[in-house]
Tab-separated table of C-alpha atoms and ligand atoms in Angstrom:
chain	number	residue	atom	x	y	z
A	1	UNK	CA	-83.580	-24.681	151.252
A	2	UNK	CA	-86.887	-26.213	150.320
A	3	UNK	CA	-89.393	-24.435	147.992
A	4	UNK	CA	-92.605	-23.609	149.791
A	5	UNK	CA	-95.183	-24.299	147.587
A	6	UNK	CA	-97.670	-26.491	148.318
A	7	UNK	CA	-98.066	-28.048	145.141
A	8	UNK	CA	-95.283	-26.825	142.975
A	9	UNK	CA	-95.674	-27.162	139.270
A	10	UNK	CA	-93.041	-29.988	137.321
A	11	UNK	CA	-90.921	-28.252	135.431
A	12	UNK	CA	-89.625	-30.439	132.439
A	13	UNK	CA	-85.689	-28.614	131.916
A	14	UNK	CA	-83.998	-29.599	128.866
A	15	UNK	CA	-82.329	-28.709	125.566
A	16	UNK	CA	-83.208	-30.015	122.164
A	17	UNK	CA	-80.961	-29.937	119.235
A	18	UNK	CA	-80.299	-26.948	117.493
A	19	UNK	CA	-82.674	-27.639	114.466
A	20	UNK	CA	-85.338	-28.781	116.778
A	21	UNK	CA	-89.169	-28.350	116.406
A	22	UNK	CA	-91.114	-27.580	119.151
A	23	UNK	CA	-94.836	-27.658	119.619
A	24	UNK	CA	-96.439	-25.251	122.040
A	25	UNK	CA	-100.058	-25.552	123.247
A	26	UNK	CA	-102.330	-23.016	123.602
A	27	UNK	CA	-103.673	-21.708	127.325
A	28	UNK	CA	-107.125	-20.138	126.715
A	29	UNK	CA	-107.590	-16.770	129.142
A	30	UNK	CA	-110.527	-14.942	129.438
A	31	UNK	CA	-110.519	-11.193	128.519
A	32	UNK	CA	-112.837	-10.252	131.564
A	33	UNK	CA	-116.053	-8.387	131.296
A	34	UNK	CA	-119.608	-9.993	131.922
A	35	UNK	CA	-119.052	-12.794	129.095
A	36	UNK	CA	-116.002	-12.999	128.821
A	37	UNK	CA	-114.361	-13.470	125.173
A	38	UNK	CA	-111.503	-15.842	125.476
A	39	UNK	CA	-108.494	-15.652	123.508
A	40	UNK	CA	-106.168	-18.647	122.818
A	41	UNK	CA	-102.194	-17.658	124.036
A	42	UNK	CA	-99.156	-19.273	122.739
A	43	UNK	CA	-96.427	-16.522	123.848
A	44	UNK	CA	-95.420	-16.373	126.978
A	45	UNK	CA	-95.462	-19.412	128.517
A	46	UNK	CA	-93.367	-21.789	130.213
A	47	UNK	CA	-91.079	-23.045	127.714
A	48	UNK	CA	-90.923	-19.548	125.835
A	49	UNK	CA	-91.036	-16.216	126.459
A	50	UNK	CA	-89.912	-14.255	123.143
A	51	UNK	CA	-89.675	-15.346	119.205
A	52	UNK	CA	-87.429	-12.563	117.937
A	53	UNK	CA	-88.670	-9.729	119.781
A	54	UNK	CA	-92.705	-10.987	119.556
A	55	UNK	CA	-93.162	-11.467	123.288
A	56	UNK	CA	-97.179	-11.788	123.475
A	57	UNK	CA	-99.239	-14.016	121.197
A	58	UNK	CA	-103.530	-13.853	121.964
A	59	UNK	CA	-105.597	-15.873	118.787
A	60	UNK	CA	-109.470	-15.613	119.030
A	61	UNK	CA	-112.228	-17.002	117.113
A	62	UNK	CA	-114.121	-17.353	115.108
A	63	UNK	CA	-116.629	-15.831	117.894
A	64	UNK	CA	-120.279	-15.279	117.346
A	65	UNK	CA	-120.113	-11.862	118.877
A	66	UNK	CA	-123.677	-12.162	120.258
A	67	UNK	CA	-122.585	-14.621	122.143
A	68	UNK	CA	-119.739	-13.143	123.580
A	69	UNK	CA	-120.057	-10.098	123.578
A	70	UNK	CA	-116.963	-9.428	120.996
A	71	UNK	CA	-114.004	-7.322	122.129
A	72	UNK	CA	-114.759	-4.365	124.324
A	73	UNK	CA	-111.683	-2.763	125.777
A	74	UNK	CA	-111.841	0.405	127.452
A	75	UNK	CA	-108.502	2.558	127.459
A	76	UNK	CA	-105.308	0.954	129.100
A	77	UNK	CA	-101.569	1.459	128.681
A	78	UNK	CA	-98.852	0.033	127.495
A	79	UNK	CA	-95.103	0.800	127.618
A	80	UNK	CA	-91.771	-0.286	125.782
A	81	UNK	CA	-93.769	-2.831	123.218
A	82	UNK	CA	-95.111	-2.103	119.514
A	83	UNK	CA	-99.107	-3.807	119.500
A	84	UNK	CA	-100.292	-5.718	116.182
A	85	UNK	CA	-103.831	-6.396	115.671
A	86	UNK	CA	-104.244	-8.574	112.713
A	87	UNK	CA	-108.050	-10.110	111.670
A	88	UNK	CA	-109.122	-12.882	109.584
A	89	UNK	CA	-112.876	-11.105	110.405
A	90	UNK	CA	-114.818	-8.591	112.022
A	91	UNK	CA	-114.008	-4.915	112.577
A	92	UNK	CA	-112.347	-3.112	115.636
A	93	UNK	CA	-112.364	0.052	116.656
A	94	UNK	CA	-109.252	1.541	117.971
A	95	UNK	CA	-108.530	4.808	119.536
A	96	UNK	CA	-105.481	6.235	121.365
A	97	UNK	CA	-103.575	8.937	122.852
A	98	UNK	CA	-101.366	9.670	120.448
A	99	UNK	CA	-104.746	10.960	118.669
A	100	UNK	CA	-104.821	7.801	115.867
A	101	UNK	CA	-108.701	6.730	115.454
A	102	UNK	CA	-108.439	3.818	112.971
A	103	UNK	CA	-111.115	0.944	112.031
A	104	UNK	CA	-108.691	-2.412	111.688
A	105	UNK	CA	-109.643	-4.754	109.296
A	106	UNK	CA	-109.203	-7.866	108.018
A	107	UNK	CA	-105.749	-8.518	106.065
A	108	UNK	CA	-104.540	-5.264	107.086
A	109	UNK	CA	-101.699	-4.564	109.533
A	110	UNK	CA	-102.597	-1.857	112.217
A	111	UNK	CA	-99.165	-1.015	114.613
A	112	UNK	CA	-99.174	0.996	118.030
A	113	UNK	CA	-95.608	1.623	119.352
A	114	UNK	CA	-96.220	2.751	122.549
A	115	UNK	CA	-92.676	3.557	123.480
A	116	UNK	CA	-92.659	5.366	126.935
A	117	UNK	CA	-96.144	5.329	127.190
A	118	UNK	CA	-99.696	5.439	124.885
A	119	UNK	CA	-103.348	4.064	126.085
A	120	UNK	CA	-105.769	2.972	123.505
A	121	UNK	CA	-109.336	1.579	124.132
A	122	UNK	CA	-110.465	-1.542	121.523
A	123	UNK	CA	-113.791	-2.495	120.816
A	124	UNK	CA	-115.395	-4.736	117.918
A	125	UNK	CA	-117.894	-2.881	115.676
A	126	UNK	CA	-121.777	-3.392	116.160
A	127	UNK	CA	-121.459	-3.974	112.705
A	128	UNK	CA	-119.198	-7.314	113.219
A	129	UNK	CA	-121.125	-10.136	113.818
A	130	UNK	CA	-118.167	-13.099	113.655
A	131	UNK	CA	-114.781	-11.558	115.449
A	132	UNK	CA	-111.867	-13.980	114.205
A	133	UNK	CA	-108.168	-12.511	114.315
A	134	UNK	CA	-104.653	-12.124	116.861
A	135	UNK	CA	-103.336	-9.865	118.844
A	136	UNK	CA	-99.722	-9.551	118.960
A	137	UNK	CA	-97.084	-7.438	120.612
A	138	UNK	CA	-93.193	-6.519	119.914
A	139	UNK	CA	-90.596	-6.172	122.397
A	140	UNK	CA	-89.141	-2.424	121.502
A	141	UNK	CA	-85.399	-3.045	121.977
A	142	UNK	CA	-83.144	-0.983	124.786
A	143	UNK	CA	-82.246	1.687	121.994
A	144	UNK	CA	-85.939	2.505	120.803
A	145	UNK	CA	-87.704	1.560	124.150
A	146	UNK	CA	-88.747	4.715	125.214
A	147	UNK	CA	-89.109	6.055	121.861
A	148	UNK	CA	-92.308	8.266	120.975
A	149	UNK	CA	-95.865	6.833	120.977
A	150	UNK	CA	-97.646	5.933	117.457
A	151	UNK	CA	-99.480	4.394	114.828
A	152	UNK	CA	-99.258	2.800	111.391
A	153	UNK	CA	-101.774	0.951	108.962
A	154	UNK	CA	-100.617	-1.052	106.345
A	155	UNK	CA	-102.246	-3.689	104.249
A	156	UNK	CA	-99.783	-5.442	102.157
A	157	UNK	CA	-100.730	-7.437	98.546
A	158	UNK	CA	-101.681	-10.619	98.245
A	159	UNK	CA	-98.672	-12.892	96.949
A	160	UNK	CA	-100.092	-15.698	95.249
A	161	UNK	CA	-98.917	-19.154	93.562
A	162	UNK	CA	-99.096	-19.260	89.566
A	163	UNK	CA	-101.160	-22.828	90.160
A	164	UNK	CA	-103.082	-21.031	93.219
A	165	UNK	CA	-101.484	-23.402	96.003
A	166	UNK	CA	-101.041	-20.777	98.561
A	167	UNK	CA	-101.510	-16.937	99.226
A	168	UNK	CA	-99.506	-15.132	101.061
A	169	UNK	CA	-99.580	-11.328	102.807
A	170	UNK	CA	-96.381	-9.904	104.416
A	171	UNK	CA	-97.032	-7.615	106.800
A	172	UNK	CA	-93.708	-7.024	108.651
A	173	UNK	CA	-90.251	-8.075	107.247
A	174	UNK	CA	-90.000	-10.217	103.433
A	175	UNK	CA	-90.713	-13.091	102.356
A	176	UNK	CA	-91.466	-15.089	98.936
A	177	UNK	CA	-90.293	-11.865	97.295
A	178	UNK	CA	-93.036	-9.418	98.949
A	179	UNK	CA	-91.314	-7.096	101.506
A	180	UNK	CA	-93.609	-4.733	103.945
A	181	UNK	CA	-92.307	-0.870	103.881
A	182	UNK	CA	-93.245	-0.807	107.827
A	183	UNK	CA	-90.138	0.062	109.621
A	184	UNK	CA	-89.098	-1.897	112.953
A	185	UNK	CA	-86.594	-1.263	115.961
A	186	UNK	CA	-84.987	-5.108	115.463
A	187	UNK	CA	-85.365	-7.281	112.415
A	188	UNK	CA	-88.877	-9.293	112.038
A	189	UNK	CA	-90.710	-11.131	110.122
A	190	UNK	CA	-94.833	-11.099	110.084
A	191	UNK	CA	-96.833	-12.665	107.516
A	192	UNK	CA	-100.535	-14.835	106.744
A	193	UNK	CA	-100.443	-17.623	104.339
A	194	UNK	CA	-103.478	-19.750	103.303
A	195	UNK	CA	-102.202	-22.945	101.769
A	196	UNK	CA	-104.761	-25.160	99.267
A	197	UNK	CA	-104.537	-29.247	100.274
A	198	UNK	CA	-101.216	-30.647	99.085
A	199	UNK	CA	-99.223	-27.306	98.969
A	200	UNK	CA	-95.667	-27.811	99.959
A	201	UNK	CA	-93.324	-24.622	100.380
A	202	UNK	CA	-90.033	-24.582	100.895
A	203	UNK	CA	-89.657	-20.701	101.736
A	204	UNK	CA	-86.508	-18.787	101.467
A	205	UNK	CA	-85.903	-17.315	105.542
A	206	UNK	CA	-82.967	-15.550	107.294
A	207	UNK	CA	-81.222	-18.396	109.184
A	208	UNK	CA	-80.402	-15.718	112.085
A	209	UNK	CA	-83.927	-15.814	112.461
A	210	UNK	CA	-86.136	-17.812	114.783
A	211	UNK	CA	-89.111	-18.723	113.714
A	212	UNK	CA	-92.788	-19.333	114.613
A	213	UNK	CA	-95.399	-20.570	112.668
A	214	UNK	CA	-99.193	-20.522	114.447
A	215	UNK	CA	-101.649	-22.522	113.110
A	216	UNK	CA	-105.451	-20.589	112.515
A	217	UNK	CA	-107.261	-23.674	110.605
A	218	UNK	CA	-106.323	-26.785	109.238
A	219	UNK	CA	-103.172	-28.249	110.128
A	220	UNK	CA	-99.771	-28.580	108.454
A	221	UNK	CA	-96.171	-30.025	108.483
A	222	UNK	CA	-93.318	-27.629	109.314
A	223	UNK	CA	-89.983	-29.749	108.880
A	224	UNK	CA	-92.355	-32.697	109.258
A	225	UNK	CA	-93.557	-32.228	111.950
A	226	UNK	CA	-97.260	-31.978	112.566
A	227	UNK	CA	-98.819	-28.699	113.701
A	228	UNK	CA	-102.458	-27.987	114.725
A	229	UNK	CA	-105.072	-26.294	114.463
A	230	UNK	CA	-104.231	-23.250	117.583
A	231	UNK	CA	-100.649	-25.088	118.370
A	232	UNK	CA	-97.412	-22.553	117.488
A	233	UNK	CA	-94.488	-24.399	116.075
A	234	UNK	CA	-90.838	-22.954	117.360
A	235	UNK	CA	-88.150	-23.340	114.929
A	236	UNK	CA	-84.916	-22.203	116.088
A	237	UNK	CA	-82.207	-20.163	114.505
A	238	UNK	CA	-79.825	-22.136	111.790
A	239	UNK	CA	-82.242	-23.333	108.671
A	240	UNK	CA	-82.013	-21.187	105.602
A	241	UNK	CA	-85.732	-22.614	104.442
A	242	UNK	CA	-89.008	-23.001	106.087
A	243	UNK	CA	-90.784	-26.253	104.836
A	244	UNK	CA	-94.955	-26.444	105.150
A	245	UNK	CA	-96.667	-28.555	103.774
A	246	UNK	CA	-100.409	-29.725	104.037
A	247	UNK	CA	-102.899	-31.910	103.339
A	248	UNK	CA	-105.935	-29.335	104.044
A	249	UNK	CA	-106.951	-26.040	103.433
A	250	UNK	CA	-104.550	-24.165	106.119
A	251	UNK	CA	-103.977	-20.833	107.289
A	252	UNK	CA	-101.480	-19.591	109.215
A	253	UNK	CA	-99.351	-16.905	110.833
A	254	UNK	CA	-95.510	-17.092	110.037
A	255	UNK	CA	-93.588	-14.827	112.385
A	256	UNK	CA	-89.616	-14.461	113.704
A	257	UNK	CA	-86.900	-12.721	114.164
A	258	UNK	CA	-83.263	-12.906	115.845
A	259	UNK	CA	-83.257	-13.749	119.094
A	260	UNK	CA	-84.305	-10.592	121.001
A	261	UNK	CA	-80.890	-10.916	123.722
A	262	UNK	CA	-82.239	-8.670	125.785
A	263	UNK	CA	-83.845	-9.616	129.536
A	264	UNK	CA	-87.194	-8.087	129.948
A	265	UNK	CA	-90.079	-8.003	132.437
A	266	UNK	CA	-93.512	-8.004	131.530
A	267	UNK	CA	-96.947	-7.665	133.907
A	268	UNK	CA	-100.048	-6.900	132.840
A	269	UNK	CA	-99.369	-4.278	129.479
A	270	UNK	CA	-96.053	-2.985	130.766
A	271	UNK	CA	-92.787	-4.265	129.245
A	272	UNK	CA	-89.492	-3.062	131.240
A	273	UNK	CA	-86.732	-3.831	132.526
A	274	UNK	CA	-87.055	-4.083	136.572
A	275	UNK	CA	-89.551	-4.760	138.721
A	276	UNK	CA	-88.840	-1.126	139.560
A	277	UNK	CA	-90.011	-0.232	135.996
A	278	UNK	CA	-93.293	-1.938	135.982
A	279	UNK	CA	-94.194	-0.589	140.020
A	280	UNK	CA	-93.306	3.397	138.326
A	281	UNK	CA	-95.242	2.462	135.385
A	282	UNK	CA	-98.125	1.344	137.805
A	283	UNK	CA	-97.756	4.352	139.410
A	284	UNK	CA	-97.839	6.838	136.362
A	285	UNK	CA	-100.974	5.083	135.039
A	286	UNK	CA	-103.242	5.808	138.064
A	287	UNK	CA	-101.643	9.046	138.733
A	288	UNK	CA	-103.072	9.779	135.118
A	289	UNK	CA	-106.298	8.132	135.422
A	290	UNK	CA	-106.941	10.301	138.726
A	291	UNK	CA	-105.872	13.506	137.099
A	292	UNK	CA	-107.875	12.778	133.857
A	293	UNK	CA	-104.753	12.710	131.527
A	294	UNK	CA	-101.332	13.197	131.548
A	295	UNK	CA	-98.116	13.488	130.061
A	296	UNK	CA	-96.571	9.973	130.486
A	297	UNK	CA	-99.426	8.131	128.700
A	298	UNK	CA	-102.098	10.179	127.570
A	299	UNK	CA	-105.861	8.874	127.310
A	300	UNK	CA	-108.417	9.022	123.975
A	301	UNK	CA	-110.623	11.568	123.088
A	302	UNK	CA	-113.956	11.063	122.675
A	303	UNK	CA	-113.682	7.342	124.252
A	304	UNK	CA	-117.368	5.971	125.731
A	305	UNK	CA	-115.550	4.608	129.391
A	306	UNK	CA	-113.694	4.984	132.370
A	307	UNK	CA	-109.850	3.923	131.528
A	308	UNK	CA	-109.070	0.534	133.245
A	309	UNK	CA	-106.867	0.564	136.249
A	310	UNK	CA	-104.166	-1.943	136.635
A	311	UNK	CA	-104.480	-4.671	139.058
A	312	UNK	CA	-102.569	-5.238	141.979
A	313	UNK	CA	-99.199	-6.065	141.893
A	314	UNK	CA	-98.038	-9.505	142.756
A	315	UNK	CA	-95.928	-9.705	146.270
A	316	UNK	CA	-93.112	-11.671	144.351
A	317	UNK	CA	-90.928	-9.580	142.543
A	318	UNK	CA	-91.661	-9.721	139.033
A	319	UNK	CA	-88.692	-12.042	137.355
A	320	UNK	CA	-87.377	-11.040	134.212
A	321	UNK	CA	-87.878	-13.029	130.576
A	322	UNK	CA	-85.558	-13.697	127.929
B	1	MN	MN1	-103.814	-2.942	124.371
């Protein structure tokens, strides 16, 4: 049987070494709206679907908000996944239907589980004028996946060097002795580290962890091997250290976990498990959005606009990730 496609895509199938380094690029996508903020994403893509159990990896900025417009969101669900919003600048607004209204700030960690179901509406400040930050979201495991919607802030202390070669915050999981009190359905690791020119760290890590380390500026060395500026290094499972090292002023996200070992399927904000998950979840949202609220997801008071609907759904059946 021949595939159909008119111009089907090469697909480059292979397996590195275990100890391999791989280098992902960035695919810039544009939020929507009339001027359309892009965001950078590393996770999914081709090669990779999941580190640990992050499954989704958007980077943005830094934006001149009156230029694009910043981030305006207006409510929209999401099932079986745990949201992180994490900002090197600018302010954002979040509200959702499990009644949290938080502002989310720079160096602080702000977590939505949305279990079976939450919508939230985002929106930058019109008190930000420079929008700079990632959006990231966890996989919830089969055990916790349906668990109930909520919301936690956190902003962890800064770790520094003695000889001020690096900062670090840990905002999920430990690392260089600084361990976040945030609780999580598998093991993970989440931290920001801004490394001075010539820092080298070799940092302590759980070798049943994968690892990925996205650059924000700068550019550095992870096992030697050179990382920039936007790019997400993989590191698989096996090393007991993470080496960096730099010749610039860096900064950095460093997140991981064991591989997730679970198959899931992901459209639009819904994680499941079946195509027949997503097409119910679909289903649930615009039944909700016609009767003006609901059980299954909820919507937030007091927020300015219409929730979002979903957009259609592919004809293919929606293959599952692992
Ligand atoms: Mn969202």
């Amino acid at each position: 049987m021949s595939n159909t496609e008119a111009a089907p895509d090469e697909v480059l199938c292979e397996t590195g070494p275990a100890d391999d380094v791989e280098v992902l690029e960035p695919r810039d996508v544009p939020l929507g709206g009339p001027r359309a903020m892009t965001v950078r994403r590393t996770l999914p893509q081709r090669q990779r679907s999941l580190v640990g159990a992050w499954c989704f990896l958007d980077h943005y900025g830094p934006d001149d908000v009156a230029e694009t417009g910043g981030m305006v969101v207006p409510p929209h669900p999401h099932t079986g996944l745990q949201t992180v919003s994490w900002l090197f600048s600018g302010t954002i607004e979040h509200r959702d239907s499990a009644g949290f209204h938080a502002l989310v700030q720079p160096g602080e960690l702000n977590l939505m589980t949305a279990g079976s179901g939450v919508s939230h509406s985002e929106r930058s400040t019109a008190g930000t004028t420079v929008l700079h930050g990632a959006q990231l979201w966890v996989a919830l495991p089969e055990h916790a996946r349906e668990v109930e919607r909520t919301f936690e802030h956190y902003a962890p202390p800064v770790v520094e060097d003695d000889e001020g070669r690096w900062r670090a915050q840990v905002f999920l999981g430990s690392l260089l002795g600084s361990s976040s009190p945030v609780e999580t359905h598998t093991p993970l690791l989440g931290a920001e580290l801004a490394l001075e020119p010539g820092a080298e760290l070799v940092l302590d890590v759980d070798p049943t962890f994968e690892l990925a380390v996205l650059v924000d500026s700068g550019s550095v060395s992870v096992h030697g091997r050179r990382v920039e500026k936007d790019e997400l290094a993989y590191v698989a499972p096996g090393r007991d250290v993470l080496r960096l090292a730099t010749s610039e002023p860096t900064r950095l996200l460093v997140l991981g976990g064991p591989p997730f070992g679970e198959q899931i399927v992901m459209w639009w904000n819904f994680v499941g498990r079946t195509h027949e998950d997503v097409v119910a979840y679909r289903e649930r949202w615009h039944a909700e959005i016609a009767a003006g609220g609901g059980p299954a997801y909820g919507l937030p008071d007091g927020d300015p606009d219409p929730p979002l609907p979903a957009p259609e759904l592919p004809n293919a059946r929606i293959k599952p990730r692992t």
